[in-house]
Structures are given as C-alpha cells and as structure tokens.
CSV table of C-alpha atoms and ligand atoms in Angstrom, one decimal:
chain,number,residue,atom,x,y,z
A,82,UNK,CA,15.8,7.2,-17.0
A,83,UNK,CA,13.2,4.3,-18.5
A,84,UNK,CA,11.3,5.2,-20.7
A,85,UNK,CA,7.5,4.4,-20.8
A,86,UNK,CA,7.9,1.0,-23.1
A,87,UNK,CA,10.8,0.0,-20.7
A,88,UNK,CA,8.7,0.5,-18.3
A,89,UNK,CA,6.2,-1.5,-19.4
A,90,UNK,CA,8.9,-3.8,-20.3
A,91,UNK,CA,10.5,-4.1,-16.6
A,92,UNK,CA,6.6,-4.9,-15.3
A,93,UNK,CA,6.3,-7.4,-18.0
A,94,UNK,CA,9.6,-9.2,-16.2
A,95,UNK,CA,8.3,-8.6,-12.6
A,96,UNK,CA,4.5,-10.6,-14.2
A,97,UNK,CA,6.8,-13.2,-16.1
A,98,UNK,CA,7.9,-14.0,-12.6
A,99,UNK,CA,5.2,-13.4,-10.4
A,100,UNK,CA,2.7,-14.3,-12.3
A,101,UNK,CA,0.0,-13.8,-9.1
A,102,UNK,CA,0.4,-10.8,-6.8
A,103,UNK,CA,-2.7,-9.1,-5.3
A,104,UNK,CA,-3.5,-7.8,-1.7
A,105,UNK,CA,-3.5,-9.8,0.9
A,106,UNK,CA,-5.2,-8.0,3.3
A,107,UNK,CA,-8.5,-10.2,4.9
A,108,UNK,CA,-11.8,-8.3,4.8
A,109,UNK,CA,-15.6,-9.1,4.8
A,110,UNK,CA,-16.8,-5.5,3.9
A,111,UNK,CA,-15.0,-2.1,3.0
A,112,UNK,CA,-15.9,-0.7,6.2
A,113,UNK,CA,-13.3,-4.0,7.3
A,114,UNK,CA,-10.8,-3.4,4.3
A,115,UNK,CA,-10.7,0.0,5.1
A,116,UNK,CA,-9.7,-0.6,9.0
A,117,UNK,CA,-7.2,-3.2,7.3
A,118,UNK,CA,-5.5,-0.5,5.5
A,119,UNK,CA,-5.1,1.8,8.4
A,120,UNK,CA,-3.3,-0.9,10.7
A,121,UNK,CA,-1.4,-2.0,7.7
A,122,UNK,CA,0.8,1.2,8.6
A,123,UNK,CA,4.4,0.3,9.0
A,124,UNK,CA,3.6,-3.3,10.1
A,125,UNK,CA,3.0,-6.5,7.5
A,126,UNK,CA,-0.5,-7.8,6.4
A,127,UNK,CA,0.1,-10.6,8.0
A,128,UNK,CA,0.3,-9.5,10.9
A,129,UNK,CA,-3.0,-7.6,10.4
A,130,UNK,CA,-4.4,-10.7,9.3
A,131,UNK,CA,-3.6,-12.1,12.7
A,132,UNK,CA,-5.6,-9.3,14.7
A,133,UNK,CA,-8.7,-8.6,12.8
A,134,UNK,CA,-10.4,-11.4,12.8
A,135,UNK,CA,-11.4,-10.9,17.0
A,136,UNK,CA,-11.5,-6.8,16.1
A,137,UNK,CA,-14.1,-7.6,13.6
A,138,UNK,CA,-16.1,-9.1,15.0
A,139,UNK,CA,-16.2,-7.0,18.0
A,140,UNK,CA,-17.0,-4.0,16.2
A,141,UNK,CA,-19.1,-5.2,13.0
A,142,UNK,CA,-20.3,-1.3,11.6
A,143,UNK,CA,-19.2,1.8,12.2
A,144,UNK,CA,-21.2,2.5,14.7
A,145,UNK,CA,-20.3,0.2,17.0
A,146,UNK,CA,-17.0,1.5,16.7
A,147,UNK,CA,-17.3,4.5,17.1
A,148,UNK,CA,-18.9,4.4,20.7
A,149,UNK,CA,-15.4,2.3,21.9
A,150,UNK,CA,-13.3,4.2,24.0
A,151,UNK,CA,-9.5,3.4,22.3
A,152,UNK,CA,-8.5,1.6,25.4
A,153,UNK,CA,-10.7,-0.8,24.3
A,154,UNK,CA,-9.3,-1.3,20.9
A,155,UNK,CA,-6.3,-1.5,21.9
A,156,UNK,CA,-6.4,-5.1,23.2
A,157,UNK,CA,-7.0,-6.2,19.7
A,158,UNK,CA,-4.3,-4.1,17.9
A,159,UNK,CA,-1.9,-4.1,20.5
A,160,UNK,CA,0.6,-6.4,18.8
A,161,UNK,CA,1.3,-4.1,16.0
A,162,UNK,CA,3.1,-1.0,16.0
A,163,UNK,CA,2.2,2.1,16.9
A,164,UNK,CA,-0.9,0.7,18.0
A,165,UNK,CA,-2.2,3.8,20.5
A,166,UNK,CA,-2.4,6.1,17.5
A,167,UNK,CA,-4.2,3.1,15.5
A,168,UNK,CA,-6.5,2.5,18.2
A,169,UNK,CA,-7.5,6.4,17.9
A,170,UNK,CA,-7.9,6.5,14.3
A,171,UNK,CA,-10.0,3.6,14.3
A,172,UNK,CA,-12.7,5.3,16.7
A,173,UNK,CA,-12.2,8.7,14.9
A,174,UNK,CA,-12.4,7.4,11.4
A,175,UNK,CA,-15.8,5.6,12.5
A,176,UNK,CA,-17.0,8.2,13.8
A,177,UNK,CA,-15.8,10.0,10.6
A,178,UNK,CA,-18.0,7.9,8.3
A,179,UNK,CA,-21.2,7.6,10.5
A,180,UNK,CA,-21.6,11.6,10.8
A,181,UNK,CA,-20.1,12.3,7.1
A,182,UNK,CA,-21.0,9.5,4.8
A,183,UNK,CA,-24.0,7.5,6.1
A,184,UNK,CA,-21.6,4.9,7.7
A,185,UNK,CA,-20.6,4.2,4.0
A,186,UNK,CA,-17.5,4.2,2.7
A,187,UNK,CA,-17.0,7.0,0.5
A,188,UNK,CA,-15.5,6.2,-3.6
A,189,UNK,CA,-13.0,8.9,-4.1
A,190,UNK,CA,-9.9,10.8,-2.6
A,191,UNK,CA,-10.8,13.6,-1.4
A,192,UNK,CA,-13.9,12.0,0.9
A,193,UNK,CA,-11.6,9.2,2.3
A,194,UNK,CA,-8.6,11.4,2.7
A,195,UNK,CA,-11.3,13.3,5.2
A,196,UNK,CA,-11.8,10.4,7.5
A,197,UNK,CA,-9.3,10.2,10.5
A,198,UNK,CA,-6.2,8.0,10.1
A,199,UNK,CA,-6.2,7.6,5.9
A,200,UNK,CA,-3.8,9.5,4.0
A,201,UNK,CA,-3.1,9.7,0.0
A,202,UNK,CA,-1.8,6.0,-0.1
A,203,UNK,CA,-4.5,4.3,2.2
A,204,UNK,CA,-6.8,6.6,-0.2
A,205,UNK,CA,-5.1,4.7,-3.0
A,206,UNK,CA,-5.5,1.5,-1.7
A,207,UNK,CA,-8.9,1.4,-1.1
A,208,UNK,CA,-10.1,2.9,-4.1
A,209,UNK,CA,-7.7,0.2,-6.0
A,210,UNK,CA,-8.6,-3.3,-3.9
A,211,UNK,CA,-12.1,-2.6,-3.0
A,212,UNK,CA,-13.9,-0.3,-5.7
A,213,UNK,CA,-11.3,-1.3,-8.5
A,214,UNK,CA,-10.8,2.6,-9.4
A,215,UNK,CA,-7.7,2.7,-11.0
A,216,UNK,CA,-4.7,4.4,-8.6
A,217,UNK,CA,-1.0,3.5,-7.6
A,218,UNK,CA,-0.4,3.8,-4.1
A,219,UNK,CA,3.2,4.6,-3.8
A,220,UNK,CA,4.3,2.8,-0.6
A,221,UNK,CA,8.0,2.0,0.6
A,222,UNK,CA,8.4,-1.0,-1.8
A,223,UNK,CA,6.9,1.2,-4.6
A,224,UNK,CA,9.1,4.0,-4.0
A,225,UNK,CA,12.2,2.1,-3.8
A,226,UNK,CA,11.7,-0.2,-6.7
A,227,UNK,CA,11.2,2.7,-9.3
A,228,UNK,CA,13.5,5.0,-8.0
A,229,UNK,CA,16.4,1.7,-8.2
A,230,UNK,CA,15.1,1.6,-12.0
A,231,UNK,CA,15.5,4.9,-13.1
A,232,UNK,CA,11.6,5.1,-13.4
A,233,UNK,CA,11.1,7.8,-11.0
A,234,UNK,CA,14.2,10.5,-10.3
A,235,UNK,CA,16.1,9.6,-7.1
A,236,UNK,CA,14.5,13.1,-5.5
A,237,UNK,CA,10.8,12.7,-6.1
A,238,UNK,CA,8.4,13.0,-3.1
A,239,UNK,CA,6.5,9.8,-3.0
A,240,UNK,CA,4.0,12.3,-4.5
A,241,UNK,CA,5.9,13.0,-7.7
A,242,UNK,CA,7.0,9.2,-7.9
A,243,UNK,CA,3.1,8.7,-8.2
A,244,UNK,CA,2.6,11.0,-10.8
A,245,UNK,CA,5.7,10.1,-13.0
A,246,UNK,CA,4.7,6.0,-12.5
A,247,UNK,CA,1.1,6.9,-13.3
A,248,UNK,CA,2.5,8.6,-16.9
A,249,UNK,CA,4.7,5.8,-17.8
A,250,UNK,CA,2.2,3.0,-17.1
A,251,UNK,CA,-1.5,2.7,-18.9
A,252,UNK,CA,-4.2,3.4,-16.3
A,253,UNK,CA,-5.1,-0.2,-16.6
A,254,UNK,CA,-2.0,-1.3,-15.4
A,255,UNK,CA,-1.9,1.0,-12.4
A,256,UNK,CA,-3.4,-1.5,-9.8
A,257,UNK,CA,-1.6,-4.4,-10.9
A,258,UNK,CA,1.3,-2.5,-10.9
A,259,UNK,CA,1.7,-1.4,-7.3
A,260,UNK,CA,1.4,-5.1,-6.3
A,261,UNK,CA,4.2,-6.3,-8.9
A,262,UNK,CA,6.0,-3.5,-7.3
A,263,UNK,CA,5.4,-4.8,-3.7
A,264,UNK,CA,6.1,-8.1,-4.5
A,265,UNK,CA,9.7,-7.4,-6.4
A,266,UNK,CA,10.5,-4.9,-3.1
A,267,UNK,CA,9.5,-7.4,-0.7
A,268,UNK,CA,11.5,-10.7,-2.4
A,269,UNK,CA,14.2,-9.2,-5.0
A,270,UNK,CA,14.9,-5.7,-4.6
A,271,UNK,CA,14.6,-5.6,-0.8
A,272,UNK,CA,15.8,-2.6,1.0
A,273,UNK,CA,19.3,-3.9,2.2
A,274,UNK,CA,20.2,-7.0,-0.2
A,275,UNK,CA,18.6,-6.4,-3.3
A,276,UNK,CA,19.2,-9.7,-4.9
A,277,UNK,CA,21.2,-7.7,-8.3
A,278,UNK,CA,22.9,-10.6,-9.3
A,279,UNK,CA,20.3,-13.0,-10.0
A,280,UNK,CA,18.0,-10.5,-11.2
A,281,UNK,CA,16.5,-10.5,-14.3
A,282,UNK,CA,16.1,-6.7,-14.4
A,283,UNK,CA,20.0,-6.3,-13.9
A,284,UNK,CA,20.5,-5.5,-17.3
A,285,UNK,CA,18.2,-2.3,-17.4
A,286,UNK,CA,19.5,-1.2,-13.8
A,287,UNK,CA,21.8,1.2,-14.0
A,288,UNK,CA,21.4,0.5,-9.8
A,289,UNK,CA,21.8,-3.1,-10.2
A,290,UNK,CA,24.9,-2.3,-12.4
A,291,UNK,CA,26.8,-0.3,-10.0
A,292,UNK,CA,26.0,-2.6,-6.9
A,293,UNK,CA,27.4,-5.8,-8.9
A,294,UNK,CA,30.5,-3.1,-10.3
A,295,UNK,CA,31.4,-2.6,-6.2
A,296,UNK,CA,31.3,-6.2,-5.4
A,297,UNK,CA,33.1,-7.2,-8.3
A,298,UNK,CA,35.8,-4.4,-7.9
B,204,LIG,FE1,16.8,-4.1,-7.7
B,204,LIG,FE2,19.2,-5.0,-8.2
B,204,LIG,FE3,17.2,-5.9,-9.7
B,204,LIG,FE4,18.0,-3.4,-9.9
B,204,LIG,S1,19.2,-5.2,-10.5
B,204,LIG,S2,15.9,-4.1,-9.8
B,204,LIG,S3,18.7,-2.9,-7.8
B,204,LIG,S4,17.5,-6.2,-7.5
C-alpha cells in the first residue's frame, strides 16, 4: 500500500501534469451549483452545462421551484439520464430548502444530506466548490484511481476510500485532490484502457505493473 508521502508524491505527478483541474460545473449561485451537482449524477458536466442554462433561468430561487410540477422540469433535463428521478429531486430538494433552511443553502453535511436528491458525495462537492470547506468526494474516478494505486484497499466502501484518502493527504490538499483524481480517471487511468504504459505513475503501480506484465507476456 502507499504510504502517506507516496501519496503525496503520486498527487505531486498528477499536478506536474495537470497543472489546472477544478470543477467545471456552470453556476450563478449555490442554490444553481447545488442543482448542478444533483444532475451531475451518472451523466458528464458537460452535459449539465448544456441544460442549465434554460433550467436556470426558469426557476431562479427555490421557490419558484418548488411550486413546478416535475413534468415541467423534465423538458429541461430530459437529455440526461435518469432524468424522471432528477426532475423529482429538483422539486423536493426546493422544497427542502425553502421549509428547512430559509431558501439557503445550508454549510455542512448533515443539513445538505437532509435535502431530497444529495447524498454524502454531492454533500462533498458542495461544501468543497462553493463554501471551500475542505472534503473529498469520492466519486467513480476517485475510487478507481486510488484503489489502482494501492492508496485505498481494493475492498473499501467508497466510504472507507474517503476516510483512508482523507488520512494520507493534508486537509489542505483534499479539494484539489479530488479534481487531480478526476482528471487522471477521466484521461489516463480510465476505466477500460488505463493508459499504463505511458504513465508516469507506472513505476509506483503495482496495477500498472501487472497490466504491462500481461501484455508483455
Ligand atoms: Fe492507472 Fe496504469 Fe497509471 Fe497505474 S500505471 S495509475 S493503473 S494508468
């Protein structure tokens, strides 16, 4: 397993070569972000990007939102998966945050996990992109990436994976972190082609290792 400082060190690698990662989720307000986050669900942000725009603006607060019958969301969202359920947590999670939390959006993980639709990682991503409270939202890219590094144990629950990453890397690393993460997922590591050969991590991958061992055998 890495270590903390070879941890560190991998992220150093993944910064060395993507020297600018961030979200890229488009939002005016957090009320916005936070409706971002919900339809980022299984679908790229990119695609959200597409959609939000004419959702936006059709439903500026909360409130307006919340009186929408999901039908009507539905023409906004509708191409990006699972968009039914997303219509219905959009309402619901208005809703949510006009009765709860003053039409605010509440600053910690036990209020947002409360609102309808946002689980432990949206949670994470909020709190991360829009209040800057450090967390590391363990997402498929996250989860993959460590796990191929020995960071994380092979078995952890995404919850576990988040705990373990969040002992091995300083707090203030956390954010910046999940998106070096994301990035190496999404353009080396990918899910069925990591790129092993060319990567600069190959040589602390035990993963890496035995992929290039099979195609070299
Ligand atoms: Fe992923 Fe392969 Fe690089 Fe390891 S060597 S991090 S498995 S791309």
């Amino acid at each position: 397993m890495l270590d903390e400082k070879a941890t560190t060190q991998a992220l150093a690698v993944m910064a060395t070569k993507f020297p600018k990662v961030g979200s890229s989720l488009v939002a005016d307000s957090d009320f916005h972000f936070l409706l971002a986050v919900i339809l980022s669900a299984q679908t790229t942000d990119a695609a959200v990007n597409r959609v939000t725009p004419a959702l936006f603006a059709a439903y500026p607060q909360p409130e307006n939102l919340m009186q929408a019958q999901p039908i009507e969301v539905e023409k906004y969202i509708s191409t990006l998966g699972l968009y039914h359920n997303k219509a219905r947590y959009l309402v619901a999670c208005a809703r949510d945050l006009v009765n709860n939390f003053a039409s605010q959006v509440p600053r910690n993980h036990r209020d947002l996990q409360s609102l309808a639709g946002v689980g432990r990682k949206t949670a994470d991503v909020v709190l991360a992109e829009r209040f800057h409270i450090p967390a590391l939202a363990v997402d498929t890219h996250v989860e993959r990436v460590s796990k191929r590094l020995a960071m994380v144990a092979t078995d952890a629950s995404v919850l576990q994976t988040e705990k373990v990453l969040m002992t091995k890397i300083p707090q203030e690393e956390w954010i910046h972190a999940h998106h070096l993460f994301i990035t190496w997922g999404r353009q080396v590591c990918t899910a069925r082609n990591p790129a092993c050969a060319s990567c600069p991590l190959l040589a602390m991958c035990q993963e890496g290792k035995r992929r290039m061992n099979e195609v070299n055998a």
